[in-house]
Short mmCIF file of C-alpha atoms in Angstrom, two decimals:
data_model
loop_
_atom_site.label_atom_id
_atom_site.label_comp_id
_atom_site.label_asym_id
_atom_site.label_seq_id
_atom_site.Cartn_x
_atom_site.Cartn_y
_atom_site.Cartn_z
CA MET A 6 28.06 -3.96 19.00
CA LYS A 7 26.65 -0.51 19.70
CA PHE A 8 23.25 0.77 20.81
CA TYR A 9 21.80 4.23 20.88
CA THR A 10 18.37 5.16 22.26
CA GLU A 11 16.63 8.49 22.10
CA TYR A 12 13.06 9.65 22.69
CA LEU A 13 11.28 12.35 20.71
CA TRP A 14 8.38 14.26 22.26
CA PHE A 15 5.45 15.75 20.39
CA ASN A 16 2.54 17.89 21.43
CA THR A 17 0.64 18.94 18.33
CA GLU A 18 -1.78 21.85 18.06
CA LYS A 19 -4.23 19.97 15.88
CA ARG A 20 -5.91 16.63 16.48
CA ARG A 21 -4.25 15.15 13.38
CA GLU A 22 -0.83 16.18 12.07
CA TYR A 23 1.88 14.65 9.91
CA ILE A 24 5.35 15.81 10.92
CA ARG A 25 8.53 15.16 8.97
CA ILE A 26 11.19 13.77 11.34
CA THR A 27 13.91 12.65 8.93
CA ASP A 28 16.39 15.23 10.24
CA LYS A 29 15.85 14.12 13.83
CA ILE A 30 16.65 10.54 12.84
CA LYS A 31 19.77 11.72 11.02
CA ALA A 32 20.86 13.68 14.10
CA ALA A 33 20.35 10.63 16.32
CA LEU A 34 22.41 8.51 13.93
CA ALA A 35 25.26 11.06 14.02
CA LYS A 36 25.27 10.95 17.83
CA SER A 37 25.25 7.13 17.83
CA ASP A 38 28.53 6.81 15.94
CA ILE A 39 27.10 3.71 14.23
CA SER A 40 28.03 3.16 10.58
CA GLU A 41 26.22 -0.11 9.76
CA GLY A 42 22.95 -1.25 11.30
CA MET A 43 19.26 -0.60 11.68
CA ILE A 44 17.22 2.19 13.25
CA LEU A 45 13.85 1.41 14.77
CA VAL A 46 11.54 4.43 14.81
CA SER A 47 8.43 3.51 16.77
CA ALA A 48 5.49 5.45 18.20
CA MET A 49 5.01 4.73 21.91
CA HIS A 50 1.31 5.57 21.83
CA ILE A 51 -1.57 3.62 20.36
CA SER A 52 -3.16 6.58 18.63
CA ALA A 53 -0.15 7.56 16.51
CA GLY A 54 1.88 6.11 13.66
CA ILE A 55 5.19 6.28 11.82
CA PHE A 56 5.43 6.04 8.06
CA VAL A 57 7.79 6.66 5.16
CA ASN A 58 6.47 8.61 2.19
CA ASP A 59 6.80 11.78 0.13
CA PHE A 60 7.39 15.21 1.70
CA GLU A 61 4.63 16.82 -0.38
CA SER A 62 1.64 18.54 1.19
CA GLY A 63 -0.87 17.12 -1.31
CA ILE A 64 -0.05 13.48 -0.61
CA LEU A 65 -0.13 14.10 3.15
CA GLU A 66 -3.64 15.46 2.69
CA ASP A 67 -4.54 12.43 0.54
CA ILE A 68 -3.27 10.08 3.26
CA ASP A 69 -5.36 11.92 5.83
CA ASN A 70 -8.43 11.78 3.59
CA MET A 71 -8.03 8.05 2.99
CA LEU A 72 -7.62 7.32 6.70
CA GLU A 73 -10.62 9.45 7.53
CA GLU A 74 -12.63 7.48 5.00
CA LEU A 75 -11.51 4.04 6.21
CA ALA A 76 -11.66 4.86 9.94
CA PRO A 77 -13.64 8.08 10.39
CA PHE A 78 -13.62 10.26 13.49
CA GLY A 79 -17.04 9.88 15.07
CA PRO A 80 -19.11 8.61 17.93
CA ASP A 81 -19.87 5.04 16.97
CA TYR A 82 -16.99 3.08 18.42
CA LYS A 83 -17.25 0.49 21.19
CA HIS A 84 -14.09 2.00 22.65
CA HIS A 85 -16.08 5.13 23.51
CA LEU A 86 -18.00 3.24 26.19
CA THR A 87 -14.82 3.81 28.27
CA GLY A 88 -15.35 7.57 28.01
CA GLU A 89 -12.73 8.05 25.29
CA ASP A 90 -13.49 9.73 21.95
CA ASN A 91 -10.45 8.56 19.97
CA GLY A 92 -11.48 5.16 18.59
CA ASP A 93 -10.71 6.39 15.09
CA ALA A 94 -7.14 7.23 16.13
CA HIS A 95 -6.47 3.65 17.28
CA LEU A 96 -7.78 2.31 13.97
CA LYS A 97 -5.75 4.77 11.91
CA SER A 98 -2.66 3.65 13.87
CA ILE A 99 -3.38 0.02 12.94
CA LEU A 100 -3.73 0.87 9.24
CA VAL A 101 -0.62 3.06 8.96
CA HIS A 102 1.46 0.89 11.34
CA HIS A 103 3.28 2.44 14.27
CA GLN A 104 6.88 1.83 13.27
CA VAL A 105 9.49 1.61 10.55
CA ILE A 106 13.04 0.31 10.34
CA ILE A 107 15.58 2.52 8.57
CA PRO A 108 18.71 0.77 7.29
CA VAL A 109 22.08 2.41 8.00
CA THR A 110 24.87 2.00 5.44
CA ASP A 111 28.20 3.81 5.58
CA LYS A 112 27.05 6.14 8.38
CA ALA A 113 23.95 7.34 6.50
CA LEU A 114 20.23 6.58 6.38
CA ASP A 115 19.96 4.24 3.39
CA LEU A 116 16.77 5.72 1.95
CA GLY A 117 15.55 6.11 -1.61
CA PRO A 118 15.50 9.55 -3.27
CA TRP A 119 11.98 10.53 -2.14
CA GLN A 120 11.71 8.67 1.15
CA GLU A 121 11.07 10.86 4.19
CA ILE A 122 10.10 9.70 7.67
CA PHE A 123 6.90 11.02 9.28
CA TYR A 124 5.32 11.02 12.68
CA ALA A 125 1.55 10.67 12.28
CA GLU A 126 -0.47 12.13 15.13
CA PHE A 127 -4.07 10.92 15.19
CA ASP A 128 -5.11 12.25 18.62
CA GLY A 129 -2.96 15.24 19.43
CA ARG A 130 -2.96 18.15 21.82
CA ARG A 131 -1.21 16.05 24.45
CA ARG A 132 2.38 14.94 25.05
CA LYS A 133 3.30 11.85 23.04
CA ARG A 134 6.56 10.01 22.58
CA VAL A 135 8.52 8.18 19.85
CA ILE A 136 11.49 5.90 20.44
CA ILE A 137 14.53 5.88 18.19
CA LYS A 138 16.65 2.78 18.81
CA ILE A 139 19.78 2.23 16.74
CA MET A 140 21.62 -1.10 16.76
CA GLY A 141 24.78 -1.84 14.82
CA GLU A 142 28.49 -1.27 14.69
CA MET B 8 28.82 -8.98 14.00
CA LYS B 9 28.26 -9.18 10.26
CA PHE B 10 26.37 -7.04 7.77
CA TYR B 11 25.38 -7.68 4.20
CA THR B 12 23.66 -5.18 1.91
CA GLU B 13 22.29 -5.75 -1.56
CA TYR B 14 19.95 -3.82 -3.84
CA LEU B 15 17.37 -5.36 -6.15
CA TRP B 16 16.17 -3.47 -9.23
CA PHE B 17 12.76 -3.75 -10.82
CA ASN B 18 11.24 -2.29 -13.97
CA THR B 19 7.80 -3.82 -14.44
CA GLU B 20 5.84 -3.89 -17.69
CA LYS B 21 2.52 -3.19 -16.01
CA ARG B 22 1.57 -0.34 -13.70
CA ARG B 23 0.81 -2.78 -10.89
CA GLU B 24 2.61 -6.11 -10.36
CA TYR B 25 3.25 -8.49 -7.49
CA ILE B 26 6.59 -10.27 -7.81
CA ARG B 27 7.77 -13.17 -5.66
CA ILE B 28 11.29 -12.42 -4.39
CA THR B 29 11.80 -15.17 -1.79
CA ASP B 30 14.60 -16.80 -3.82
CA LYS B 31 16.46 -13.51 -4.15
CA ILE B 32 16.38 -13.10 -0.37
CA LYS B 33 17.64 -16.67 0.08
CA ALA B 34 20.46 -16.00 -2.36
CA ALA B 35 21.44 -12.83 -0.49
CA LEU B 36 21.46 -14.74 2.80
CA ALA B 37 23.74 -17.42 1.32
CA LYS B 38 26.20 -14.73 0.18
CA SER B 39 26.11 -13.05 3.60
CA ASP B 40 27.42 -16.08 5.48
CA ILE B 41 25.15 -15.10 8.39
CA SER B 42 23.51 -17.92 10.36
CA GLU B 43 21.53 -16.02 13.03
CA GLY B 44 19.99 -12.60 12.60
CA MET B 45 17.44 -10.50 10.79
CA ILE B 46 16.93 -9.46 7.18
CA LEU B 47 15.32 -6.14 6.38
CA VAL B 48 13.63 -6.13 2.96
CA SER B 49 12.49 -2.59 2.24
CA ALA B 50 11.20 -0.77 -0.84
CA MET B 51 13.20 2.40 -1.55
CA HIS B 52 10.34 4.10 -3.37
CA ILE B 53 7.16 5.58 -2.00
CA SER B 54 4.87 3.98 -4.55
CA ALA B 55 5.84 0.36 -3.86
CA GLY B 56 5.52 -2.13 -1.01
CA ILE B 57 6.87 -5.39 0.39
CA PHE B 58 4.62 -8.02 1.91
CA VAL B 59 4.58 -11.65 2.99
CA ASN B 60 1.70 -13.81 1.82
CA ASP B 61 0.68 -16.81 -0.25
CA PHE B 62 2.19 -17.57 -3.68
CA GLU B 63 -1.21 -18.14 -5.25
CA SER B 64 -2.47 -16.10 -8.18
CA GLY B 65 -6.03 -15.78 -6.84
CA ILE B 66 -5.03 -14.17 -3.57
CA LEU B 67 -2.64 -11.79 -5.35
CA GLU B 68 -5.60 -10.69 -7.48
CA ASP B 69 -7.73 -10.34 -4.32
CA ILE B 70 -5.05 -8.14 -2.71
CA ASP B 71 -4.96 -5.97 -5.82
CA ASN B 72 -8.75 -5.70 -5.88
CA MET B 73 -8.90 -4.70 -2.22
CA LEU B 74 -6.21 -2.05 -2.64
CA GLU B 75 -7.93 -0.69 -5.72
CA GLU B 76 -11.15 -0.43 -3.73
CA LEU B 77 -9.56 1.27 -0.70
CA ALA B 78 -7.25 3.57 -2.69
CA PRO B 79 -8.42 3.61 -6.32
CA PHE B 80 -6.37 4.78 -9.28
CA GLY B 81 -7.97 8.00 -10.46
CA PRO B 82 -7.72 11.73 -10.88
CA ASP B 83 -9.00 13.08 -7.59
CA TYR B 84 -5.89 13.29 -5.44
CA LYS B 85 -4.38 16.49 -4.10
CA HIS B 86 -0.98 15.05 -4.98
CA HIS B 87 -1.90 15.40 -8.65
CA LEU B 88 -1.67 19.18 -8.41
CA THR B 89 2.10 18.56 -8.67
CA GLY B 90 1.61 17.03 -12.13
CA GLU B 91 1.87 13.43 -10.87
CA ASP B 92 -0.83 10.83 -11.53
CA ASN B 93 0.20 8.22 -8.92
CA GLY B 94 -1.54 9.34 -5.73
CA ASP B 95 -3.18 5.94 -5.46
CA ALA B 96 0.23 4.24 -5.51
CA HIS B 97 1.41 6.24 -2.47
CA LEU B 98 -1.74 5.28 -0.57
CA LYS B 99 -1.46 1.61 -1.51
CA SER B 100 2.14 1.69 -0.22
CA ILE B 101 0.92 3.07 3.13
CA LEU B 102 -1.72 0.32 3.47
CA VAL B 103 0.53 -2.62 2.52
CA HIS B 104 3.60 -1.21 4.32
CA HIS B 105 6.91 -0.88 2.50
CA GLN B 106 9.02 -3.38 4.42
CA VAL B 107 9.27 -6.67 6.27
CA ILE B 108 11.83 -8.28 8.57
CA ILE B 109 12.67 -11.93 7.91
CA PRO B 110 14.20 -13.84 10.82
CA VAL B 111 17.27 -15.99 10.11
CA THR B 112 17.76 -19.17 12.15
CA ASP B 113 20.44 -21.77 11.45
CA LYS B 114 21.40 -20.18 8.09
CA ALA B 115 17.84 -20.26 6.72
CA LEU B 116 14.89 -17.90 6.36
CA ASP B 117 12.73 -18.79 9.35
CA LEU B 118 9.38 -18.59 7.54
CA GLY B 119 6.16 -20.53 7.99
CA PRO B 120 5.10 -23.17 5.44
CA TRP B 121 3.16 -20.80 3.15
CA GLN B 122 5.04 -17.57 3.66
CA GLU B 123 6.55 -16.04 0.53
CA ILE B 124 8.03 -12.57 0.14
CA PHE B 125 6.64 -10.22 -2.52
CA TYR B 126 7.61 -6.95 -4.11
CA ALA B 127 4.46 -4.92 -4.76
CA GLU B 128 4.77 -2.43 -7.61
CA PHE B 129 2.04 0.22 -7.60
CA ASP B 130 3.48 2.61 -10.21
CA GLY B 131 5.71 0.61 -12.52
CA ARG B 132 7.30 0.98 -15.92
CA ARG B 133 10.28 2.74 -14.38
CA ARG B 134 13.40 1.60 -12.54
CA LYS B 135 12.75 1.03 -8.82
CA ARG B 136 14.92 -0.34 -6.04
CA VAL B 137 14.62 -2.56 -2.94
CA ILE B 138 17.25 -2.82 -0.21
CA ILE B 139 18.12 -6.12 1.44
CA LYS B 140 20.06 -5.55 4.65
CA ILE B 141 21.14 -8.53 6.75
CA MET B 142 22.49 -8.12 10.28
CA GLY B 143 23.65 -10.93 12.53
CA GLU B 144 26.42 -13.39 13.13
CA MET C 5 26.10 -10.68 20.38
CA LYS C 6 23.26 -12.84 21.61
CA PHE C 7 20.24 -14.44 19.96
CA TYR C 8 17.18 -16.07 21.39
CA THR C 9 14.43 -17.77 19.39
CA GLU C 10 11.14 -19.14 20.62
CA TYR C 11 7.92 -20.22 18.94
CA LEU C 12 4.43 -19.67 20.32
CA TRP C 13 1.57 -21.94 19.27
CA PHE C 14 -2.08 -20.96 19.03
CA ASN C 15 -5.23 -22.90 18.30
CA THR C 16 -8.20 -20.61 18.80
CA GLU C 17 -11.78 -21.69 19.34
CA LYS C 18 -13.24 -18.95 17.19
CA ARG C 19 -12.45 -18.08 13.61
CA ARG C 20 -11.24 -14.61 14.63
CA GLU C 21 -9.59 -13.81 17.98
CA TYR C 22 -7.28 -11.15 19.38
CA ILE C 23 -4.98 -12.49 22.07
CA ARG C 24 -2.74 -10.40 24.32
CA ILE C 25 0.79 -11.87 24.29
CA THR C 26 2.79 -9.16 26.05
CA ASP C 27 3.60 -11.44 29.00
CA LYS C 28 4.88 -14.18 26.72
CA ILE C 29 7.24 -11.70 25.09
CA LYS C 30 8.43 -10.53 28.50
CA ALA C 31 9.06 -14.13 29.55
CA ALA C 32 11.06 -14.80 26.39
CA LEU C 33 13.15 -11.68 27.04
CA ALA C 34 13.90 -12.84 30.59
CA LYS C 35 15.11 -16.21 29.29
CA SER C 36 17.26 -14.53 26.62
CA ASP C 37 19.42 -12.65 29.12
CA ILE C 38 19.57 -9.75 26.61
CA SER C 39 19.52 -6.22 28.02
CA GLU C 40 19.76 -4.08 24.86
CA GLY C 41 18.35 -5.01 21.47
CA MET C 42 15.28 -5.72 19.41
CA ILE C 43 12.59 -8.38 19.52
CA LEU C 44 10.90 -9.47 16.32
CA VAL C 45 7.42 -10.88 16.92
CA SER C 46 6.14 -12.29 13.64
CA ALA C 47 3.20 -14.49 12.62
CA MET C 48 4.34 -17.51 10.61
CA HIS C 49 1.00 -17.89 8.84
CA ILE C 50 -0.53 -15.77 6.12
CA SER C 51 -3.95 -15.53 7.71
CA ALA C 52 -2.81 -14.01 11.03
CA GLY C 53 -1.28 -10.77 12.24
CA ILE C 54 0.61 -9.13 15.09
CA PHE C 55 -0.19 -5.63 16.31
CA VAL C 56 0.41 -3.26 19.21
CA ASN C 57 -2.59 -1.48 20.66
CA ASP C 58 -4.76 -1.02 23.74
CA PHE C 59 -5.82 -3.92 25.99
CA GLU C 60 -9.45 -2.81 26.01
CA SER C 61 -12.26 -5.02 24.77
CA GLY C 62 -14.11 -2.21 22.98
CA ILE C 63 -11.20 -1.22 20.77
CA LEU C 64 -10.49 -4.86 19.90
CA GLU C 65 -14.10 -5.12 18.74
CA ASP C 66 -13.68 -1.88 16.77
CA ILE C 67 -10.57 -3.26 15.07
CA ASP C 68 -12.46 -6.41 14.16
CA ASN C 69 -15.39 -4.39 12.81
CA MET C 70 -13.13 -2.21 10.68
CA LEU C 71 -11.30 -5.21 9.23
CA GLU C 72 -14.58 -6.95 8.51
CA GLU C 73 -15.75 -3.85 6.68
CA LEU C 74 -12.56 -3.41 4.62
CA ALA C 75 -12.04 -7.12 3.88
CA PRO C 76 -15.27 -8.98 4.69
CA PHE C 77 -15.58 -12.71 5.21
CA GLY C 78 -17.51 -14.03 2.24
CA PRO C 79 -17.53 -16.08 -0.89
CA ASP C 80 -16.37 -13.69 -3.56
CA TYR C 81 -12.61 -14.06 -3.54
CA LYS C 82 -10.50 -15.41 -6.41
CA HIS C 83 -8.50 -17.32 -3.81
CA HIS C 84 -11.55 -19.50 -3.19
CA LEU C 85 -11.16 -21.12 -6.61
CA THR C 86 -8.46 -23.19 -4.85
CA GLY C 87 -11.10 -24.63 -2.49
CA GLU C 88 -10.14 -22.34 0.41
CA ASP C 89 -12.67 -20.09 2.17
CA ASN C 90 -10.25 -17.74 3.95
CA GLY C 91 -9.53 -15.02 1.39
CA ASP C 92 -10.66 -12.40 3.89
CA ALA C 93 -8.11 -13.65 6.43
CA HIS C 94 -5.22 -13.09 4.00
CA LEU C 95 -6.43 -9.57 3.30
CA LYS C 96 -6.87 -8.75 6.98
CA SER C 97 -3.30 -9.95 7.56
CA ILE C 98 -2.05 -7.55 4.87
CA LEU C 99 -3.90 -4.59 6.44
CA VAL C 100 -2.83 -5.25 10.05
CA HIS C 101 0.69 -6.39 9.12
CA HIS C 102 2.06 -9.67 10.40
CA GLN C 103 4.87 -8.44 12.62
CA VAL C 104 6.19 -5.86 15.04
CA ILE C 105 9.60 -5.02 16.49
CA ILE C 106 9.76 -4.37 20.23
CA PRO C 107 12.77 -2.37 21.45
CA VAL C 108 14.63 -3.68 24.52
CA THR C 109 16.24 -1.15 26.87
CA ASP C 110 17.80 -2.02 30.22
CA LYS C 111 16.40 -5.59 30.18
CA ALA C 112 12.79 -4.48 29.63
CA LEU C 113 10.35 -4.09 26.74
CA ASP C 114 10.60 -0.38 25.93
CA LEU C 115 6.88 0.19 25.35
CA GLY C 116 4.66 3.19 26.01
CA PRO C 117 2.18 3.19 28.90
CA TRP C 118 -0.75 1.67 26.94
CA GLN C 119 1.08 -0.47 24.44
CA GLU C 120 0.25 -4.16 24.54
CA ILE C 121 1.19 -6.81 21.97
CA PHE C 122 -1.54 -8.89 20.32
CA TYR C 123 -1.76 -11.98 18.18
CA ALA C 124 -4.55 -11.53 15.64
CA GLU C 125 -6.09 -14.76 14.44
CA PHE C 126 -8.14 -14.36 11.26
CA ASP C 127 -8.68 -18.04 10.38
CA GLY C 128 -8.51 -20.05 13.59
CA ARG C 129 -9.47 -23.47 14.82
CA ARG C 130 -6.15 -24.87 13.63
CA ARG C 131 -2.58 -24.86 14.97
CA LYS C 132 -0.71 -21.68 14.08
CA ARG C 133 2.71 -20.40 15.05
CA VAL C 134 4.45 -17.10 15.93
CA ILE C 135 8.20 -16.60 16.05
CA ILE C 136 9.87 -14.49 18.74
CA LYS C 137 13.43 -13.64 17.76
CA ILE C 138 15.55 -11.48 20.06
CA MET C 139 18.86 -10.01 18.95
CA GLY C 140 21.14 -7.88 21.08
CA GLU C 141 23.62 -7.96 23.91
#
């Protein structure tokens, strides 16, 4: 049984960004020397997410628009009584989910033809971390 | 350490369908000869989802109604500038999530009394795939 | 390869509650004697959820408010034709997701500085169960 753990760091320029990280996951898998197993890709912050979808700028904008409609940036969150202004980012993280599992088959990410892995930053301009943990053989 | 991988294919008649797949996961587990571990059930397309809920037609309709309210089928998505018409299906996939993990204990799916596994098709009438990956001993 | 399985029971006083369970997951990990691996924490009922977020009362209230806006408690669900009154709880479970995976590194939960694990009860005042399944070495 083999394990491989790696941490990715992000520090985005904008408050919200969607960053394709598929190649970073592939690179981690290559270093792990694991040919069958599962890769956990999980945001380590509560105002970020991980998702799998299409690498197409329009749909990334649509995702952002939907999230902004369901959990808008704004002042009216109870969380802001603590002095924070990122209540919306926590809620967006809940809706998108903060992690995915990528199956590994025959030394490769076992993804469908259009599946790409994204880091979703909902409260950027600070250093944030993602864990990649691979378990298998 | 044992691994078992299987792919399910779907080609629904309707644009949106919710299909119970619990028995297919049980059958895969039986073939795997794994008695302790985890099963990843993951849609391989970005306009589909996997979820665990009740096998009751009313609640499946309620889920569909909620998703159609939060991410309605319609023309006004940026993604449609590519010629596609399924922006809503991508967003529904984000909200439902595209995968679940089923625990395996003593050779059985370790599910609660009402938990059933569903494939959620959001843009059907074409061939789509789901991966079942079992890891354990 | 090692496995450890434990079940947590809940019986909340209120219909909806958000209960921090990070310490229970830590205790399970200690008993498992596993130093590298993954922990599945998964609700075994279809009207409950598991999520990772901030242990701060304001944000928990914000999460509840958002869920009540997107899937309100009320009479108008098809599911209620069965005699049930908890359609909203099923929908909230879909939106929050019913499970998370916690990575284990060097005998500890490999979480970010603010990440805490919560049980989300959406239809309480009855006995409900959560499975903790740890797999690793």
